[in-house]
mmCIF file of C-alpha atoms in Angstrom:
data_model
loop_
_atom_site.group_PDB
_atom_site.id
_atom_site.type_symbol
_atom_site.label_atom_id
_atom_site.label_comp_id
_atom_site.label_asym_id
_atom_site.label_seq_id
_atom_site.Cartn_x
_atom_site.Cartn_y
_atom_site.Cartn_z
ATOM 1 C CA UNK H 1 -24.287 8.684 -31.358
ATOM 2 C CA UNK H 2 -22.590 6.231 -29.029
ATOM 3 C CA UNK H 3 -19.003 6.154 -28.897
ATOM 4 C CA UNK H 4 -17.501 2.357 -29.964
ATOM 5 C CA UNK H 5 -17.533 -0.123 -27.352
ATOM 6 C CA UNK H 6 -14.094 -0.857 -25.408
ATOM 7 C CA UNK H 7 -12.472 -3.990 -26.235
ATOM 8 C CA UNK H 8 -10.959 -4.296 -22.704
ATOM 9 C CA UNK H 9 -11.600 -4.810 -19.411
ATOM 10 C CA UNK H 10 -10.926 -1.380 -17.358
ATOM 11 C CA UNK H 11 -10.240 -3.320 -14.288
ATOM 12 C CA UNK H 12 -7.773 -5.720 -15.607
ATOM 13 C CA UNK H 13 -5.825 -3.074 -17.424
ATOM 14 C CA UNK H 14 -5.762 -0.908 -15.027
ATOM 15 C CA UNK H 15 -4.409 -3.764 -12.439
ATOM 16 C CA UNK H 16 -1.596 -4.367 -15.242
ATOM 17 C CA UNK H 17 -0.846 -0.711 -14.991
ATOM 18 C CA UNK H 18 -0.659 -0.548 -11.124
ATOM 19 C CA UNK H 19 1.967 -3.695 -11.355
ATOM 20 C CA UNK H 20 3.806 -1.244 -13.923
ATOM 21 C CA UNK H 21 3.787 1.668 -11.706
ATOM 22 C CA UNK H 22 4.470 -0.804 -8.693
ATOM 23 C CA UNK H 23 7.740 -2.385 -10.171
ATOM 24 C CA UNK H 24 9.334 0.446 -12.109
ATOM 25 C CA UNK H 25 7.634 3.872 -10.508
ATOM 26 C CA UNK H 26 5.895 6.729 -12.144
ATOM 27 C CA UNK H 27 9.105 8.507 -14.024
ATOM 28 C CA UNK H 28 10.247 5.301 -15.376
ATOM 29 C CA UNK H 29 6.835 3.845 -16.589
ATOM 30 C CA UNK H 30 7.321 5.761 -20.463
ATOM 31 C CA UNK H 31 3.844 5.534 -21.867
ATOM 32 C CA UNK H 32 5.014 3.256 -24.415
ATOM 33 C CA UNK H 33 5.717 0.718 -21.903
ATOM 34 C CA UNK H 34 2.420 1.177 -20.208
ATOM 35 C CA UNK H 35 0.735 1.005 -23.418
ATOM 36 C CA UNK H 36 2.226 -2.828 -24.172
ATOM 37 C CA UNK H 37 2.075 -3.646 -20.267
ATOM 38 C CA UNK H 38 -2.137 -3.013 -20.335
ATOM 39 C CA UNK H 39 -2.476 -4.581 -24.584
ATOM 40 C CA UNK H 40 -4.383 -1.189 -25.084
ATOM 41 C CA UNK H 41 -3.521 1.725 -28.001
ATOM 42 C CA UNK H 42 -2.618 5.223 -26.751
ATOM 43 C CA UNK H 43 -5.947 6.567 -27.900
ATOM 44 C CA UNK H 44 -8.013 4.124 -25.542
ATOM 45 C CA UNK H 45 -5.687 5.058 -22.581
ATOM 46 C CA UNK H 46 -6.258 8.561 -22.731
ATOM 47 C CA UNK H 47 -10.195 8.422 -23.387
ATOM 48 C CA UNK H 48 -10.455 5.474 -20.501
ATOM 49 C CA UNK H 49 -7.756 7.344 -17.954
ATOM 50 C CA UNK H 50 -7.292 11.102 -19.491
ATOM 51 C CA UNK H 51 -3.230 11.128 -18.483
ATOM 52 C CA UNK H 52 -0.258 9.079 -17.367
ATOM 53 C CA UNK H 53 -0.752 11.209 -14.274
ATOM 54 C CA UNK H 54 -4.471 10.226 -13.974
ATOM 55 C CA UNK H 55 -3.979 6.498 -14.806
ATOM 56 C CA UNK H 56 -1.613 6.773 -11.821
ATOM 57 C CA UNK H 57 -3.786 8.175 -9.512
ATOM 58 C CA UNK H 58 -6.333 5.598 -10.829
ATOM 59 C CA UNK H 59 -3.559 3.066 -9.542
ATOM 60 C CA UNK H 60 -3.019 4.401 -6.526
ATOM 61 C CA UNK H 61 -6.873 3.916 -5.527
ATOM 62 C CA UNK H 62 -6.715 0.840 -7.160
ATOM 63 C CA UNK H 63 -3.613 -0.677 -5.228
ATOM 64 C CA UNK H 64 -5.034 0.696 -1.845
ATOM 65 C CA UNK H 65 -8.614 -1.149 -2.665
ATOM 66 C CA UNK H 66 -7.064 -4.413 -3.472
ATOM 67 C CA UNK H 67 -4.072 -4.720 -1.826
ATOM 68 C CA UNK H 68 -3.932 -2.742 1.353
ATOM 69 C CA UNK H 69 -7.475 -2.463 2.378
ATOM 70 C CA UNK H 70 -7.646 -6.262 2.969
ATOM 71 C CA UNK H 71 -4.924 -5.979 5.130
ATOM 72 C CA UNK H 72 -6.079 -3.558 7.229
ATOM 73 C CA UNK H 73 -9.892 -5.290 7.850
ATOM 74 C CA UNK H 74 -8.101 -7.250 11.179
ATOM 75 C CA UNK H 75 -6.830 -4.118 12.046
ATOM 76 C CA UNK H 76 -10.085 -2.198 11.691
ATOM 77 C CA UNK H 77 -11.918 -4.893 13.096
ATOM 78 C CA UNK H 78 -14.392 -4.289 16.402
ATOM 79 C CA UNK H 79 -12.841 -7.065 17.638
ATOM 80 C CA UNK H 80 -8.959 -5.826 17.261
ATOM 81 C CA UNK H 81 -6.599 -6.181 19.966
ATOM 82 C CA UNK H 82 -2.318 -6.866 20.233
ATOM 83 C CA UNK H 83 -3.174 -10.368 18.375
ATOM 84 C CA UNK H 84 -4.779 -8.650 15.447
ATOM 85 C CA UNK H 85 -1.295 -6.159 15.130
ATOM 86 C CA UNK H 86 1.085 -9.181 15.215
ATOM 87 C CA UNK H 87 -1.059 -10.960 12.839
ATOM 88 C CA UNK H 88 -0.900 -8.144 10.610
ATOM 89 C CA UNK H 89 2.677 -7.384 11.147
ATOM 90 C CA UNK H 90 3.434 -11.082 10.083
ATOM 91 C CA UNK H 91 1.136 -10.697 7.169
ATOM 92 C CA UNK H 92 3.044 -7.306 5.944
ATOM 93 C CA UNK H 93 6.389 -9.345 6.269
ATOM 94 C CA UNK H 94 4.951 -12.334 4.393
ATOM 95 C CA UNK H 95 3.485 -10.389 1.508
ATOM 96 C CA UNK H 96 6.269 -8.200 0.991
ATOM 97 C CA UNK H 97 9.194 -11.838 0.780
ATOM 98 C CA UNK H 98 6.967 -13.393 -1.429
ATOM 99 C CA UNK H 99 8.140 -14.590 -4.377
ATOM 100 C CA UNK H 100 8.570 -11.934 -7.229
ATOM 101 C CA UNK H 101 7.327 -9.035 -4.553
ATOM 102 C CA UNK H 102 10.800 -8.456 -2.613
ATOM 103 C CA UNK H 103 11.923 -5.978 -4.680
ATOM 104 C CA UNK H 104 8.623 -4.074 -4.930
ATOM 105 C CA UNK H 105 7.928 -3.119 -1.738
ATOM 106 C CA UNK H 106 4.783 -1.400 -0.656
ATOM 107 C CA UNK H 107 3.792 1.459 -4.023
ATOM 108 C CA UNK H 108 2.226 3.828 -1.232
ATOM 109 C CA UNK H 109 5.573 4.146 -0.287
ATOM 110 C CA UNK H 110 8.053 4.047 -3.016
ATOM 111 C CA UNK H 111 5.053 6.552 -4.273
ATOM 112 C CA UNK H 112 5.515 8.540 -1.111
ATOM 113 C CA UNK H 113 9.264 8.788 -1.778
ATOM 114 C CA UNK H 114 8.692 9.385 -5.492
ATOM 115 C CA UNK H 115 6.286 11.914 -5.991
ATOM 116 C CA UNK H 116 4.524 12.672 -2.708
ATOM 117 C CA UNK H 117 6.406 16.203 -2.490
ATOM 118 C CA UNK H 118 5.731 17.471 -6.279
ATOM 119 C CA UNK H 119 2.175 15.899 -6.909
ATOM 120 C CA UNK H 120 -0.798 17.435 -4.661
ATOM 121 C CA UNK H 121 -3.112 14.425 -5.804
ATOM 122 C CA UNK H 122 -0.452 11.612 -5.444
ATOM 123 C CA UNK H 123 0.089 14.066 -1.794
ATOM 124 C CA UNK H 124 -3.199 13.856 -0.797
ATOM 125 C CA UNK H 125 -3.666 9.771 -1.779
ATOM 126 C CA UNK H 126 -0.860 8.589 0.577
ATOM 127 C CA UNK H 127 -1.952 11.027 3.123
ATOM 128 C CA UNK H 128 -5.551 9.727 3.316
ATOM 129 C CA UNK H 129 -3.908 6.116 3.455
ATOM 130 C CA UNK H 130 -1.571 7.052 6.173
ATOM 131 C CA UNK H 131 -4.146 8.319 8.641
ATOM 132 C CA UNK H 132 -6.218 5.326 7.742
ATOM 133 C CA UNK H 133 -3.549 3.343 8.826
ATOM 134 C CA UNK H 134 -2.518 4.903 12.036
ATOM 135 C CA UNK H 135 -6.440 4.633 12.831
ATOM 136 C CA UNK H 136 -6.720 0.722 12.159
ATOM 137 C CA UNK H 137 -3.458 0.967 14.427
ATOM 138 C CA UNK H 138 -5.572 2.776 17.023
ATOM 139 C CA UNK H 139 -8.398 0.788 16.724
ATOM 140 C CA UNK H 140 -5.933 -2.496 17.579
ATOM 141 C CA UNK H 141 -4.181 -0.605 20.235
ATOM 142 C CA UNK H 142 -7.937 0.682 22.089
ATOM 143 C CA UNK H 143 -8.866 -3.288 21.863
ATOM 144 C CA UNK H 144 -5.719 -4.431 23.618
ATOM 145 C CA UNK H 145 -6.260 -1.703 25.916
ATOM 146 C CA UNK H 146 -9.231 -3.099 27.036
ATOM 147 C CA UNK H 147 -8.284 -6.218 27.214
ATOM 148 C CA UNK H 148 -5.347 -5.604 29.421
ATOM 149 C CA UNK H 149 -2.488 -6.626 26.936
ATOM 150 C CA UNK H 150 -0.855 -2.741 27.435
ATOM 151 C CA UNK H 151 1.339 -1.375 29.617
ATOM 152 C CA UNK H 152 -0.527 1.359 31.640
ATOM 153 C CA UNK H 153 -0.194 5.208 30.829
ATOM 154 C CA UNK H 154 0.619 5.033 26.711
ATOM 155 C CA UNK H 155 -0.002 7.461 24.410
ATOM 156 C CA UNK H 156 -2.143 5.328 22.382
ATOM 157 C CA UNK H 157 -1.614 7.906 19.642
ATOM 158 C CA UNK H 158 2.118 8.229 19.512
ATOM 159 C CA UNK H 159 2.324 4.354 18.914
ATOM 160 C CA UNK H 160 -0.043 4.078 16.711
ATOM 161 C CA UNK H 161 1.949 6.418 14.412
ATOM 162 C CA UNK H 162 5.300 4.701 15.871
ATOM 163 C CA UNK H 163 3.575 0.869 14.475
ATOM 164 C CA UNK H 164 2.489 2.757 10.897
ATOM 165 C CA UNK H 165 6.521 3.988 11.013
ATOM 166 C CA UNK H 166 7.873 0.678 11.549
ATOM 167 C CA UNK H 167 5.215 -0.826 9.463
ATOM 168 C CA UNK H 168 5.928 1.621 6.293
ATOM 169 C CA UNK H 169 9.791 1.157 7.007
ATOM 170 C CA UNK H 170 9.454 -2.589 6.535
ATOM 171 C CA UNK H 171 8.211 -1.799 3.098
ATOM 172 C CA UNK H 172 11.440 -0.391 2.340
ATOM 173 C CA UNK H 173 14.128 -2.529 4.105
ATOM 174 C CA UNK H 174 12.391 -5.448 2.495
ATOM 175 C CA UNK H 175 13.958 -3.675 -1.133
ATOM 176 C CA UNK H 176 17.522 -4.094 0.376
ATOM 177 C CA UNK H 177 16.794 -8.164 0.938
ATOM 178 C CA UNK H 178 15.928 -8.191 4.334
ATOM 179 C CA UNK H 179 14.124 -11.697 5.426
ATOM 180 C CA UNK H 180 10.806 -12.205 6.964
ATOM 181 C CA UNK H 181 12.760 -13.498 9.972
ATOM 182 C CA UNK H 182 14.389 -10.545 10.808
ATOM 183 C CA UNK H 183 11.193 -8.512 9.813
ATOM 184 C CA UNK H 184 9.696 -10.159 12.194
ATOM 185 C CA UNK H 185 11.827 -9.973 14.779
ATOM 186 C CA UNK H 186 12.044 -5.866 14.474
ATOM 187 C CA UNK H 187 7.985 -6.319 15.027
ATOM 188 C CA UNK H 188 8.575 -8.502 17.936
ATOM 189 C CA UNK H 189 10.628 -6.133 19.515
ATOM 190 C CA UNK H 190 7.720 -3.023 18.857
ATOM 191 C CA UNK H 191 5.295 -5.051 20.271
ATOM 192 C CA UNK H 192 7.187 -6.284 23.548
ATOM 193 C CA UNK H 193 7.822 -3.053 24.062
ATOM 194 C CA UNK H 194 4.223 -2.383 24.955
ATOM 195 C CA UNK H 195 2.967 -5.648 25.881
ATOM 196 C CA UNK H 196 1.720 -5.714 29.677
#
């Protein structure tokens, strides 16, 4: 016998619950307040998402897929070079002063400083993101290798994880109020640093 059909959307609820989780963080999300944040009963979030710890997983993936993953595609592009990582660098800094986002920041990383160390799913989520970021990095950085916009003799390696760093730590200076100017600036300053 079929089970009764779910008056919801999966998708949209679970995008309410990944703003949740974004603004307030996994221990302070009570399932009460998820529960009126998503307009579903407590029944429908356990059969749709088993646990608060799976729903958050769930948003994880979810936050990764809609929000980061588009801004890594100039990154991860064939065509990537030193452009591509200031364009992205200026897109990170534009996202994260926008209007009602400032005090967000990025939820890979408030996740990574929440939970990271006690949760070996949440652990292994912002891992996979972070070497998918230094890659795109890498990608960028081979690009403008090619095309003559490095200095000779980097370690292409070592600064791609240096630009995911920086990149990660604007995510969490922009908490504290710091503009997209001076975000911008700091990336300026990464990037002349290697610029032929």
């Amino acid at each position: 016998m079929a089970g009764r059909p779910r008056d919801f959307d999966e998708t949209e609820v679970l995008a309410r619950a990944t703003d949740l989780f974004w603004r307030r963080g996994f221990e302070a999300a009570s399932i009460s307040d998820l529960l009126e944040h998503m307009g579903i009963g407590r029944q429908s979030l356990y059969n749709t998402f088993g646990s608060k710890e799976e729903l958050f997983r769930r948003a994880i993936e979810h936050y990764i897929e809609t929000r980061l993953a588009p801004m890594l595609a100039s990154l991860e592009a064939a065509d990537a070079d030193l452009h591509a990582i200031d364009a992205h660098f200026a897109e990170v800094a534009r996202e994260s002063t926008r209007s009602g986002e400032s005090r967000k920041g990025c939820l890979m990383v408030n996740t990574l400083v929440e939970l990271a160390g006690r949760d070996r799913g949440v652990a292994t989520a912002v891992k996979r993101f972070r070497t998918r970021l230094e890659a795109a990095y890498r990608n960028a950085l081979r690009g403008a290798e090619r095309a003559g916009q490095l200095q000779t003799g980097l370690d292409l390696a070592a600064v791609a994880t240096y630009l995911a760093t920086l990149d990660q730590g604007l995510a969490v200076v922009c908490k504290s109020g710091v503009s997209r100017r001076q975000q911008l600036a700091t990336a300026r300053l990464a990037l002349d640093a290697i610029h032929a």
